[in-house]
Tab-separated table of C-alpha atoms and ligand atoms in Angstrom:
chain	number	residue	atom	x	y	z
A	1	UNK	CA	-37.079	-0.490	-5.125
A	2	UNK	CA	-34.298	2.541	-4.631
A	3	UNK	CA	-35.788	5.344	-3.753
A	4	UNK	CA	-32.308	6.997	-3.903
A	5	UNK	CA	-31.593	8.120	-0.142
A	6	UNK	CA	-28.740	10.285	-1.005
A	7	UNK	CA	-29.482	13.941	-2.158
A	8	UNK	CA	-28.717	13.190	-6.272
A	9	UNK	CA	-26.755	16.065	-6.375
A	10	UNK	CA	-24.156	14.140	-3.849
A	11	UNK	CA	-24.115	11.146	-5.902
A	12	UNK	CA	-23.380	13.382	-8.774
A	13	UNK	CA	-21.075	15.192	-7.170
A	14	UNK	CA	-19.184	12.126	-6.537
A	15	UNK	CA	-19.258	10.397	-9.615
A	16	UNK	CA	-18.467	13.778	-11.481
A	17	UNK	CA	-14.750	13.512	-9.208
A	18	UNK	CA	-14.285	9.798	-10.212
A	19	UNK	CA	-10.798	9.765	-11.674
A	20	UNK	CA	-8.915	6.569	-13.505
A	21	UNK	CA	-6.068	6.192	-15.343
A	22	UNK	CA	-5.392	4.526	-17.702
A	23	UNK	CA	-2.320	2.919	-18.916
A	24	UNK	CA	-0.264	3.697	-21.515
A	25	UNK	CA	0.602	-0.630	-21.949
A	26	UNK	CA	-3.224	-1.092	-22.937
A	27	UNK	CA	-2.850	1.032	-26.176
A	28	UNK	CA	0.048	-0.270	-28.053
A	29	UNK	CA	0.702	-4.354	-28.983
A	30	UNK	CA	0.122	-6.545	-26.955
A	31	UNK	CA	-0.361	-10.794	-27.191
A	32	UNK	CA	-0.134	-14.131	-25.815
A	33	UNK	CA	3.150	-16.363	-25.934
A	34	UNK	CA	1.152	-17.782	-28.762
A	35	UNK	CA	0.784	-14.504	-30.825
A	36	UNK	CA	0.230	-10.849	-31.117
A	37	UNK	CA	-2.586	-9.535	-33.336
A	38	UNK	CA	-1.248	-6.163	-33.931
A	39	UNK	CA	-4.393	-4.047	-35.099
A	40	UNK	CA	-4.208	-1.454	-37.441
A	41	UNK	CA	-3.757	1.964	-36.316
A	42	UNK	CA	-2.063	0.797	-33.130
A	43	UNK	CA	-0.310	3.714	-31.726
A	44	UNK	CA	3.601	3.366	-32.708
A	45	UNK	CA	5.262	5.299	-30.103
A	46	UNK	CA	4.304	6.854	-26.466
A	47	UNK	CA	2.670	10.281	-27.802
A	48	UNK	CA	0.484	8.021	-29.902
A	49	UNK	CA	-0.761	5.678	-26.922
A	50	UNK	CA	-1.172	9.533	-25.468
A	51	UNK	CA	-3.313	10.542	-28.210
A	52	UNK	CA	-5.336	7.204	-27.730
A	53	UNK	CA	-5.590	8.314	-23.656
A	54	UNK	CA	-7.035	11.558	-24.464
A	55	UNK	CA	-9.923	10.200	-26.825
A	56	UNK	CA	-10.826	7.985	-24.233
A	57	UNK	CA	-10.843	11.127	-21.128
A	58	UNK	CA	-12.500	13.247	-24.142
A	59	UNK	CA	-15.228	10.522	-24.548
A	60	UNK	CA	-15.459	9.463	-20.560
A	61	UNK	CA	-14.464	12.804	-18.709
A	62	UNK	CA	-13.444	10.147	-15.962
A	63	UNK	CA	-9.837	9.224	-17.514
A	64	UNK	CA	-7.327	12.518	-16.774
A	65	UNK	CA	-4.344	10.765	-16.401
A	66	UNK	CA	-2.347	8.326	-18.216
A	67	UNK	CA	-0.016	5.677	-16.350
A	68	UNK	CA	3.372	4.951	-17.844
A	69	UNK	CA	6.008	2.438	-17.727
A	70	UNK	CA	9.547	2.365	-18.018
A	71	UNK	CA	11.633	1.220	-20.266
A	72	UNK	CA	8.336	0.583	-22.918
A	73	UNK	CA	7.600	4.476	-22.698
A	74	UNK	CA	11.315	5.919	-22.480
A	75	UNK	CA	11.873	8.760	-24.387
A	76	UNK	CA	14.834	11.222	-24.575
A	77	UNK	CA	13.618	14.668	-24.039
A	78	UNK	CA	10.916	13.866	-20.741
A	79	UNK	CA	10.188	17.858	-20.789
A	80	UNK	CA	8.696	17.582	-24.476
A	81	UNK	CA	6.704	14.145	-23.369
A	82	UNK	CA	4.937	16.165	-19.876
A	83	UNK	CA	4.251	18.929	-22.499
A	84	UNK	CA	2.969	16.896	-24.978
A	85	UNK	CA	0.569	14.768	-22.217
A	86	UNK	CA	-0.430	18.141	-20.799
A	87	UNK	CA	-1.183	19.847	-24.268
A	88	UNK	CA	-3.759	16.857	-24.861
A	89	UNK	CA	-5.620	17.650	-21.338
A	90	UNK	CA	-4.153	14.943	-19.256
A	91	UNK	CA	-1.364	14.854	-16.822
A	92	UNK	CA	0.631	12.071	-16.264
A	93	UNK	CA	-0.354	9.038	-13.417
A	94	UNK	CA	1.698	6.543	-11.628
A	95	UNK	CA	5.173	5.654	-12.823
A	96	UNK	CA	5.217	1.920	-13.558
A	97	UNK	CA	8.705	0.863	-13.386
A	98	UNK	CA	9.584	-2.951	-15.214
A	99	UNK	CA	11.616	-5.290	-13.950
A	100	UNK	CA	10.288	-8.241	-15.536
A	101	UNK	CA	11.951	-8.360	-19.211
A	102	UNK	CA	16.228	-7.163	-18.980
A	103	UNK	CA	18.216	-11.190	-19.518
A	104	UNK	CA	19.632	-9.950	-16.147
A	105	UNK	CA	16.240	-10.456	-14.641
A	106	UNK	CA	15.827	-13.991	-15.447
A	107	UNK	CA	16.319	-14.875	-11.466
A	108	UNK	CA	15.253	-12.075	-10.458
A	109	UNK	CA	15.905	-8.270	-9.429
A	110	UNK	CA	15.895	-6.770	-6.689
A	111	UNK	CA	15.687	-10.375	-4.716
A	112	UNK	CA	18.209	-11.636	-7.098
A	113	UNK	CA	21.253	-13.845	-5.591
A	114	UNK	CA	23.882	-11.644	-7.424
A	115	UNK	CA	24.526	-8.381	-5.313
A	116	UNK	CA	25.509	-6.828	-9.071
A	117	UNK	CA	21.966	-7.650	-10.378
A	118	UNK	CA	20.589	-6.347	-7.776
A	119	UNK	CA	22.488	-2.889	-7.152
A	120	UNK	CA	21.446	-2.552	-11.062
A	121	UNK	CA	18.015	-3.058	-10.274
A	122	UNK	CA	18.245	-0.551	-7.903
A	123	UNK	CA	19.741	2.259	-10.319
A	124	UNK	CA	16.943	1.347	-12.760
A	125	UNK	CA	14.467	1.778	-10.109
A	126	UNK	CA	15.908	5.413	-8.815
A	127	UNK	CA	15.904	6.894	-12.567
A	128	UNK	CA	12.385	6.369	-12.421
A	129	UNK	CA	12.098	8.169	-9.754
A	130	UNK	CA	13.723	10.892	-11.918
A	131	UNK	CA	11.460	9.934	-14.397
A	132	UNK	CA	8.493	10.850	-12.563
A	133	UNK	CA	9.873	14.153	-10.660
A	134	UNK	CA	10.525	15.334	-14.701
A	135	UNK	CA	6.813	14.198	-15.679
A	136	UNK	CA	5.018	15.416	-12.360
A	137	UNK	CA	3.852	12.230	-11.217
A	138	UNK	CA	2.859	11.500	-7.749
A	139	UNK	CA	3.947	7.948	-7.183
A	140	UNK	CA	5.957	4.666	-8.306
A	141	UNK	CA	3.799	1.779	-8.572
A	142	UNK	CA	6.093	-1.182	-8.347
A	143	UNK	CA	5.431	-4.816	-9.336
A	144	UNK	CA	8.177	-7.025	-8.106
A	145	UNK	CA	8.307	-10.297	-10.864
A	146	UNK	CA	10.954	-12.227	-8.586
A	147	UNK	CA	10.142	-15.922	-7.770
A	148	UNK	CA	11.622	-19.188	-8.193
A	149	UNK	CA	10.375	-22.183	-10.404
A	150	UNK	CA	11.654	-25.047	-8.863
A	151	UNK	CA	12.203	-25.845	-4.687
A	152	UNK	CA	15.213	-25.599	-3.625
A	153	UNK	CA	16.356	-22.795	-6.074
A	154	UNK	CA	17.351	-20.558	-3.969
A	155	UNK	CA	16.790	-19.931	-0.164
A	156	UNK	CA	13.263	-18.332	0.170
A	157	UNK	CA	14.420	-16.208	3.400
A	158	UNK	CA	17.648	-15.122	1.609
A	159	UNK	CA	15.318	-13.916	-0.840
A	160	UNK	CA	12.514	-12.263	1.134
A	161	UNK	CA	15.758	-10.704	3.401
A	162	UNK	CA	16.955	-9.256	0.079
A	163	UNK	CA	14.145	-7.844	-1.384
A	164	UNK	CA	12.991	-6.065	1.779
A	165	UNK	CA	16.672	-4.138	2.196
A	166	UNK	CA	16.574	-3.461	-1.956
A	167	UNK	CA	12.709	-1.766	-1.296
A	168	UNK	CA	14.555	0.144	1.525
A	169	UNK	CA	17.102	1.410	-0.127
A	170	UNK	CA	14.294	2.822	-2.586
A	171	UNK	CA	12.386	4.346	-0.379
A	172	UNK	CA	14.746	6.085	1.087
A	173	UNK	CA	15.434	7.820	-2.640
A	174	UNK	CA	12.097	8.737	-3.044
A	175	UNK	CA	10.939	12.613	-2.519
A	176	UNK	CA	8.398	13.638	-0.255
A	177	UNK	CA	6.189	14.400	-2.994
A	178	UNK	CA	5.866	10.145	-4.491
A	179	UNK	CA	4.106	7.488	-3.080
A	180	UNK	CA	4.873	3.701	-3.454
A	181	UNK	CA	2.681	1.611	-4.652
A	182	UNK	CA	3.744	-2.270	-4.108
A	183	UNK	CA	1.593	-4.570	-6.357
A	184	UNK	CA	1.387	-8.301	-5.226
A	185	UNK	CA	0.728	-11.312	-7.667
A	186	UNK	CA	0.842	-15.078	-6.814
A	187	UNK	CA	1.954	-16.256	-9.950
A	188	UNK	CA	3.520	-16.053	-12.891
A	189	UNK	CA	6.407	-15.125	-14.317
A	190	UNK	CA	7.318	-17.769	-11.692
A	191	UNK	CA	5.559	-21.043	-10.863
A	192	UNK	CA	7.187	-22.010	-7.569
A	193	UNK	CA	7.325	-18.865	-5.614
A	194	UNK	CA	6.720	-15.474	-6.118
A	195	UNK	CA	8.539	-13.463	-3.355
A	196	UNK	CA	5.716	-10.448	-3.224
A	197	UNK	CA	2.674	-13.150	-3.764
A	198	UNK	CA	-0.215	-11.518	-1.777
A	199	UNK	CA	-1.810	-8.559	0.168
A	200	UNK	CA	0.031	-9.928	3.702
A	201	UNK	CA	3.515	-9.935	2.232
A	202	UNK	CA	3.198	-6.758	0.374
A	203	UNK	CA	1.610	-4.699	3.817
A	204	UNK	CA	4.108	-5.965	6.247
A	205	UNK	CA	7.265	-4.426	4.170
A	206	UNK	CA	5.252	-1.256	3.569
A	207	UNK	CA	4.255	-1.293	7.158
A	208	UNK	CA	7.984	-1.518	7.451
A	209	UNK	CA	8.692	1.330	4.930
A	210	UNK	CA	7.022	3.777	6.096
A	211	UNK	CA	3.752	6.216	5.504
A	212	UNK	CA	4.157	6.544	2.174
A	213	UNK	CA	4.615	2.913	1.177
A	214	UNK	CA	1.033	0.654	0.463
A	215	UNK	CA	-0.243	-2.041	-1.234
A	216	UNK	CA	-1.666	-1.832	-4.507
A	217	UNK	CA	-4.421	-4.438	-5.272
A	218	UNK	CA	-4.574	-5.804	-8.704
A	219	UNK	CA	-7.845	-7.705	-9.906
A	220	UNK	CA	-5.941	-10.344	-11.795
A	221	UNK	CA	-3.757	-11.314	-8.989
A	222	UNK	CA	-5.554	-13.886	-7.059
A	223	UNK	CA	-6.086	-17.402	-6.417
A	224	UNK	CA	-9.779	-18.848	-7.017
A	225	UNK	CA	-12.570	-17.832	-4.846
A	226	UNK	CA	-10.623	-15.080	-2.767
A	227	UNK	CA	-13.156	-12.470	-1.568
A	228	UNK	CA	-10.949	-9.544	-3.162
A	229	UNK	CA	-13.373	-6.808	-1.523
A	230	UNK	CA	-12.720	-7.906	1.781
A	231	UNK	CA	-8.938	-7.697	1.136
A	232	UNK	CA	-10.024	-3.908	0.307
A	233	UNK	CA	-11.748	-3.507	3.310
A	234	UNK	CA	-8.611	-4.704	5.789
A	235	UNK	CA	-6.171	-2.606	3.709
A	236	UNK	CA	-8.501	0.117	3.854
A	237	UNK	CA	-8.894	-0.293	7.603
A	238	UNK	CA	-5.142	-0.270	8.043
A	239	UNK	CA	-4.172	3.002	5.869
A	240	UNK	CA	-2.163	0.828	3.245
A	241	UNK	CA	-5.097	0.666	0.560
A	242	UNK	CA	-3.114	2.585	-1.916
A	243	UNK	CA	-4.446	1.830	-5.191
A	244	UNK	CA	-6.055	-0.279	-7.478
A	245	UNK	CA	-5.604	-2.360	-11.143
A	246	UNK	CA	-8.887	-3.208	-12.373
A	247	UNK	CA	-9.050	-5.567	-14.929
A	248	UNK	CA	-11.116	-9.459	-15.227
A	249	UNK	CA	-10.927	-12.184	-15.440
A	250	UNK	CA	-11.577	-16.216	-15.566
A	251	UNK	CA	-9.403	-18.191	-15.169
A	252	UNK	CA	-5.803	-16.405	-14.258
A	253	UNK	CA	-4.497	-12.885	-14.940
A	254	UNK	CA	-6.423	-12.640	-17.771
A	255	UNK	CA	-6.569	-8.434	-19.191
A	256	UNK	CA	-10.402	-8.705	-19.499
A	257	UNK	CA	-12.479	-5.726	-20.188
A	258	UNK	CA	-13.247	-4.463	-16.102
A	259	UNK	CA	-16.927	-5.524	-15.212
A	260	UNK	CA	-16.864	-7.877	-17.811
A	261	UNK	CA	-16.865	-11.375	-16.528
A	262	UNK	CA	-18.308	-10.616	-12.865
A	263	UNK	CA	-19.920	-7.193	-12.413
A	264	UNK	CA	-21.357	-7.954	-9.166
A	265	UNK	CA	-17.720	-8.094	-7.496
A	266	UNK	CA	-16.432	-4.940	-8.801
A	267	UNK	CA	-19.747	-3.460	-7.070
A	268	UNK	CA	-18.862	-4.932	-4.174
A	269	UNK	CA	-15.318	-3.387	-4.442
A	270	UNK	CA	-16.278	-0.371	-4.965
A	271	UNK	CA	-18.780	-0.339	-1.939
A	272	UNK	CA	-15.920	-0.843	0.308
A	273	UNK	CA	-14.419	2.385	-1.821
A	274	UNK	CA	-16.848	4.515	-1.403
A	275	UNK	CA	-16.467	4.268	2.223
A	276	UNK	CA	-13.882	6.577	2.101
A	277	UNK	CA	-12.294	8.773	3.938
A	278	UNK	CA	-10.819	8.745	-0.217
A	279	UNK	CA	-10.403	6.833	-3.043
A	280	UNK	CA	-7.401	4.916	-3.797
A	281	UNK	CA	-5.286	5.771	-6.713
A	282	UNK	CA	-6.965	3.910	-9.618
A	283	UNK	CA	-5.820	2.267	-12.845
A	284	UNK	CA	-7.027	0.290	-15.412
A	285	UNK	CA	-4.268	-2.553	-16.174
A	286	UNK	CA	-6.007	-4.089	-19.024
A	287	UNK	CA	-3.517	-5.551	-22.397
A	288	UNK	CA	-6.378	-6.119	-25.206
A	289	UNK	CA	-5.271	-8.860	-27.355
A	290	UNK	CA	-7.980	-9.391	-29.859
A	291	UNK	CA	-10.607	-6.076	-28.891
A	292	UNK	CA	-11.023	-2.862	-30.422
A	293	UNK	CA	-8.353	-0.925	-28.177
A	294	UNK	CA	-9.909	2.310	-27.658
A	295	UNK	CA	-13.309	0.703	-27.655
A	296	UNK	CA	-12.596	-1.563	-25.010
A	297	UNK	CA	-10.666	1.690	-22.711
A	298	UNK	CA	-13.595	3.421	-23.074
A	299	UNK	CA	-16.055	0.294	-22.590
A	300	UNK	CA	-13.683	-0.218	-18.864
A	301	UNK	CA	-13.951	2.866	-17.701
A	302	UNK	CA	-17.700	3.526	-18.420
A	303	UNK	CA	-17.665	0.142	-16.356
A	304	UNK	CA	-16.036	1.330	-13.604
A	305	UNK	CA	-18.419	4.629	-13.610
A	306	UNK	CA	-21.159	2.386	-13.222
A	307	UNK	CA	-19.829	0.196	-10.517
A	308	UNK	CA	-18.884	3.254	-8.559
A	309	UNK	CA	-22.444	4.942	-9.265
A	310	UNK	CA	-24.066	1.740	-7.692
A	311	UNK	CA	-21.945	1.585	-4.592
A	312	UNK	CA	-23.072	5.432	-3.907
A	313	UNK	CA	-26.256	4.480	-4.514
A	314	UNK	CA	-26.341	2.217	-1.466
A	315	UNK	CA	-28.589	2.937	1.141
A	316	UNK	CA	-26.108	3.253	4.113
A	317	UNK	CA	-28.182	3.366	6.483
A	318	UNK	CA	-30.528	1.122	6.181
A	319	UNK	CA	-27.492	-1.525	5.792
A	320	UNK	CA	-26.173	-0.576	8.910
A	321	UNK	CA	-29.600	-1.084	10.517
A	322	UNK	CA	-30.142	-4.440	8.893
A	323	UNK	CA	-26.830	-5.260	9.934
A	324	UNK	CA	-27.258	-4.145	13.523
A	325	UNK	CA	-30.325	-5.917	13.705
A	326	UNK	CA	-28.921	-9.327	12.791
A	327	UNK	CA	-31.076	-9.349	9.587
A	328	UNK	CA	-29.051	-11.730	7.372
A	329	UNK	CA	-30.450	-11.126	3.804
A	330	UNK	CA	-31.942	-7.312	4.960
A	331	UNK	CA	-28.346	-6.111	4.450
A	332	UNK	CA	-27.564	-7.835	1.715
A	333	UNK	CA	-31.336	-6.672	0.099
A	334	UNK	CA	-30.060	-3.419	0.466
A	335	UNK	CA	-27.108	-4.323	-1.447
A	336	UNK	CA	-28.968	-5.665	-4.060
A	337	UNK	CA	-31.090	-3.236	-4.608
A	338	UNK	CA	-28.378	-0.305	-5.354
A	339	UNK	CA	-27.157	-3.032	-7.682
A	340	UNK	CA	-29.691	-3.807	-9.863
A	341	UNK	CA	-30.482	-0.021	-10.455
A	342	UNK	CA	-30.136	1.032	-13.518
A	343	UNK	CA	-27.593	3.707	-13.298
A	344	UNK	CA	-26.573	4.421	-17.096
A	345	UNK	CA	-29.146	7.227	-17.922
A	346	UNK	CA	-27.022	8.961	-14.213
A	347	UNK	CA	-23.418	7.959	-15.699
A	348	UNK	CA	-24.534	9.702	-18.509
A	349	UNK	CA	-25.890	13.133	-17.098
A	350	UNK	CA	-22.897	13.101	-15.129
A	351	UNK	CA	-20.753	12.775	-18.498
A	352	UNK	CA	-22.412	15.350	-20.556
A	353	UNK	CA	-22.226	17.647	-17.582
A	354	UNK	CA	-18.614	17.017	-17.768
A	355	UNK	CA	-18.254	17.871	-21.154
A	356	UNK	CA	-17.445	13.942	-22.383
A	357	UNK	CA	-19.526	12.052	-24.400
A	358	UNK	CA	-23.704	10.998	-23.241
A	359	UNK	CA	-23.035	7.606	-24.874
A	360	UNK	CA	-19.154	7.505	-25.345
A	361	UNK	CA	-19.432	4.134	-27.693
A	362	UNK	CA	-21.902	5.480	-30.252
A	363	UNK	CA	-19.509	8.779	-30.240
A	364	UNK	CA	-16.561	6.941	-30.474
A	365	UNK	CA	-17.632	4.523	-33.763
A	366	UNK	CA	-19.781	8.045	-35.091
A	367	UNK	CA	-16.145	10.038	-34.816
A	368	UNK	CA	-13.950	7.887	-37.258
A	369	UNK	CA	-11.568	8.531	-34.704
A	370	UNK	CA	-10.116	4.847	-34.977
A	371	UNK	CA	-10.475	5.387	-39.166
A	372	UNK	CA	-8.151	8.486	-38.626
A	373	UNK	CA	-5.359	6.745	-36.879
A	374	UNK	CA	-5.780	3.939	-39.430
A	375	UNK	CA	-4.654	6.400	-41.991
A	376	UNK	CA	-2.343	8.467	-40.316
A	377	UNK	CA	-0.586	5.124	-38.445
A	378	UNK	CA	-0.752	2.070	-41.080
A	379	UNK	CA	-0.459	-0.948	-39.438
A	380	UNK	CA	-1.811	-4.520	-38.587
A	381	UNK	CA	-0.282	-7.792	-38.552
A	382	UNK	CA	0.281	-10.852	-36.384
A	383	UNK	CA	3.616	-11.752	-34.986
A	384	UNK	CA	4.714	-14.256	-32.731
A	385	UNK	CA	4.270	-14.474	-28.985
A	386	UNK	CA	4.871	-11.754	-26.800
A	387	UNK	CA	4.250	-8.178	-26.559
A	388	UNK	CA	5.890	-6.460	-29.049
A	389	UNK	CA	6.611	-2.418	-28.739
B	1	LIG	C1	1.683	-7.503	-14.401
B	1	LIG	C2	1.174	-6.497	-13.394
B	1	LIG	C3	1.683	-5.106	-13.630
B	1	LIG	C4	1.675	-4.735	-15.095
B	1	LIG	C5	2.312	-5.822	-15.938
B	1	LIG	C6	2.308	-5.456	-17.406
B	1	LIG	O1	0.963	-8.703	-14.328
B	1	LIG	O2	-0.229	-6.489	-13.401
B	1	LIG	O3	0.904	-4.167	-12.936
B	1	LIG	O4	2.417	-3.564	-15.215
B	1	LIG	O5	1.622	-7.028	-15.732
B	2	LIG	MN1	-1.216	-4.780	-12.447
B	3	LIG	MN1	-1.273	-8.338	-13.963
């Protein structure tokens, strides 16, 4: 059994400070190539996915920030969209800039053979640095989509060579004041080669960067079997553990509810986390294709509360005795044990102490918040593939 080592009050403490954002993307449409199942009351335009942020911080007191991206949340007066995300109590997270859906893009961006393509990658990639000086955000988190499909398609050095002087050249434009966050993903959009496909290649160009350049580790982005919380613990260890994507999955880069499909390896995550000295910037990158939106925002980060409560529940020092000792299953007993506590009736003092909801499901279907955007929004029908916004 737990007997709870830690003075409550520290877990509390800790859990009480647990901050996630949550993206702006996960609100509005989104689908497979085969369809998109647009719900009714989806929010129509960026203040509304705001609006859908702040029900979720008002129901989870964990969520303060919401993550954009750029072009999907472009607007033309940026002063009136920071007011309008700090009027709702929220501020505005990581800038997420695309590069993934221009017709210019289709070989690429900033690796892209054509020095034109790439220069306008570039520009695209400085505005949002404007962007996020105007909205007071704190850092660019950058996923590169560039790959090949096919050997032979273009020179995979060439490629690395040019991607590394285009991530130069935007670091050098960044102010002191934003962080880069460079997000790595094996596959998809391209099938060959992706030139940023894991943790290694994204950490040696930010090791090249400079200090304020690290990797950003994204929970769908991973072959098979990888042992994702020891890719934590290295980046960690090196000072390039920047942030995090949670999301699940089974079988590729799936958008599944957080904690959904296995709970025990976000636990595990999150005990290499804890460990401090901070936590990592962290996001939920979820797209909900056939889930109650909200619902399922709220579900993920309650998910993540509980994952995080568990890890601080750990008995540190016990582990490090077991594992000091040589005792093979004492350490991971001690594991164990933090994560079969039940932590939910803790998650929800700690809510209600932050002024959010004790159980932030039963609020949310007791509020007819979703009923009220239904009315005020309209909406719902299925289109083909794609996201739509
Ligand atoms: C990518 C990646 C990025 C996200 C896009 C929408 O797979 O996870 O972080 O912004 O999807
Ligand atoms: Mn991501
Ligand atoms: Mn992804």
């Amino acid at each position: 059994m737990n007997d709870n080592p830690h003075p409550s009050s520290d877990v509390e403490r800790a859990l009480a400070a647990l901050e996630i954002e949550t993206p702006s993307w996960g609100y509005g449409d989104s689908g497979t190539r085969f369809a998109t199942f647009q719900q009714p009351g989806r929010p129509r335009d960026v203040f509304e996915r705001v609006e859908d942020a702040a029900e979720v911080h008002r129901l989870t007191g964990t969520a303060p920030a919401v993550a954009l991206h750029f072009p999907w949340d472009a607007v033309d007066d940026l002063d009136n969209l920071r007011d309008d995300v700090h009027g709702l109590g929220l501020r505005v997270g990581a800038v997420n800039p695309n590069l993934f859906q221009d017709p210019d893009y289709k070989l690429g961006s900033l690796a892209h053979p054509d020095e034109r393509i790439r220069a306008k990658a570039l520009e695209q990639l400085k505005e949002c640095v404007s962007i996020a000086a105007a909205l007071g955000s704190s850092a660019q988190s950058l996923w590169v989509a560039d790959g090949t499909n096919y050997p032979g398609q273009d020179d995979l050095r060439a490629r690395r060579e040019r991607l590394v002087a285009s991530l130069h050249e935007l670091y050098a434009a960044l102010p002191a004041n934003q962080e880069l966050l460079l997000e790595y993903k094996p596959f998809e959009p391209a099938f060959y080669a992706t030139d940023l496909a894991d943790w290694g290649s994204a950490l040696v160009v930010c090791q090249q960067l400079g200090e304020r350049a690290s990797v950003l580790v994204d929970l769908g982005h991973h072959a098979h079997g990888t042992n994702v919380e020891q890719i934590a613990a290295i980046l960690a260890a090196e000072g390039r553990l920047g942030g995090f994507h949670f999301n699940n999955r089974k079988y590729a880069d799936d958008d599944l509810i957080v904690g959904s499909v296995n709970p025990f390896e976000l636990f595990l995550i999150f005990c290499e986390l804890a460990r401090g000295p901070t936590l990592p910037r962290l996001t939920i990158d979820q797209a909900h294709n056939i889930e109650a939106k909200v619902e399922a925002m709220v579900l993920s980060v309650m998910n993540v509360q509980e994952a995080y409560a568990k890890a601080l529940l750990v008995d540190r020092a016990a582990l490090a005795e077991a594992q000091q000792a040589g005792d093979v299953l004492g350490g991971h007993e001690v594991l164990l044990d933090a994560f079969r506590t039940d932590v939910r009736p803790l998650c929800a003092q700690v809510r209600t102490s932050l002024g959010a909801a004790d159980d932030p499901i039963a609020e949310l279907r007791a509020s007819g918040y979703v009923e009220r955007r239904v009315a005020e929004r309209g909406g719902g029908a299925a289109v083909a593939g794609g996201w739509g916004r």
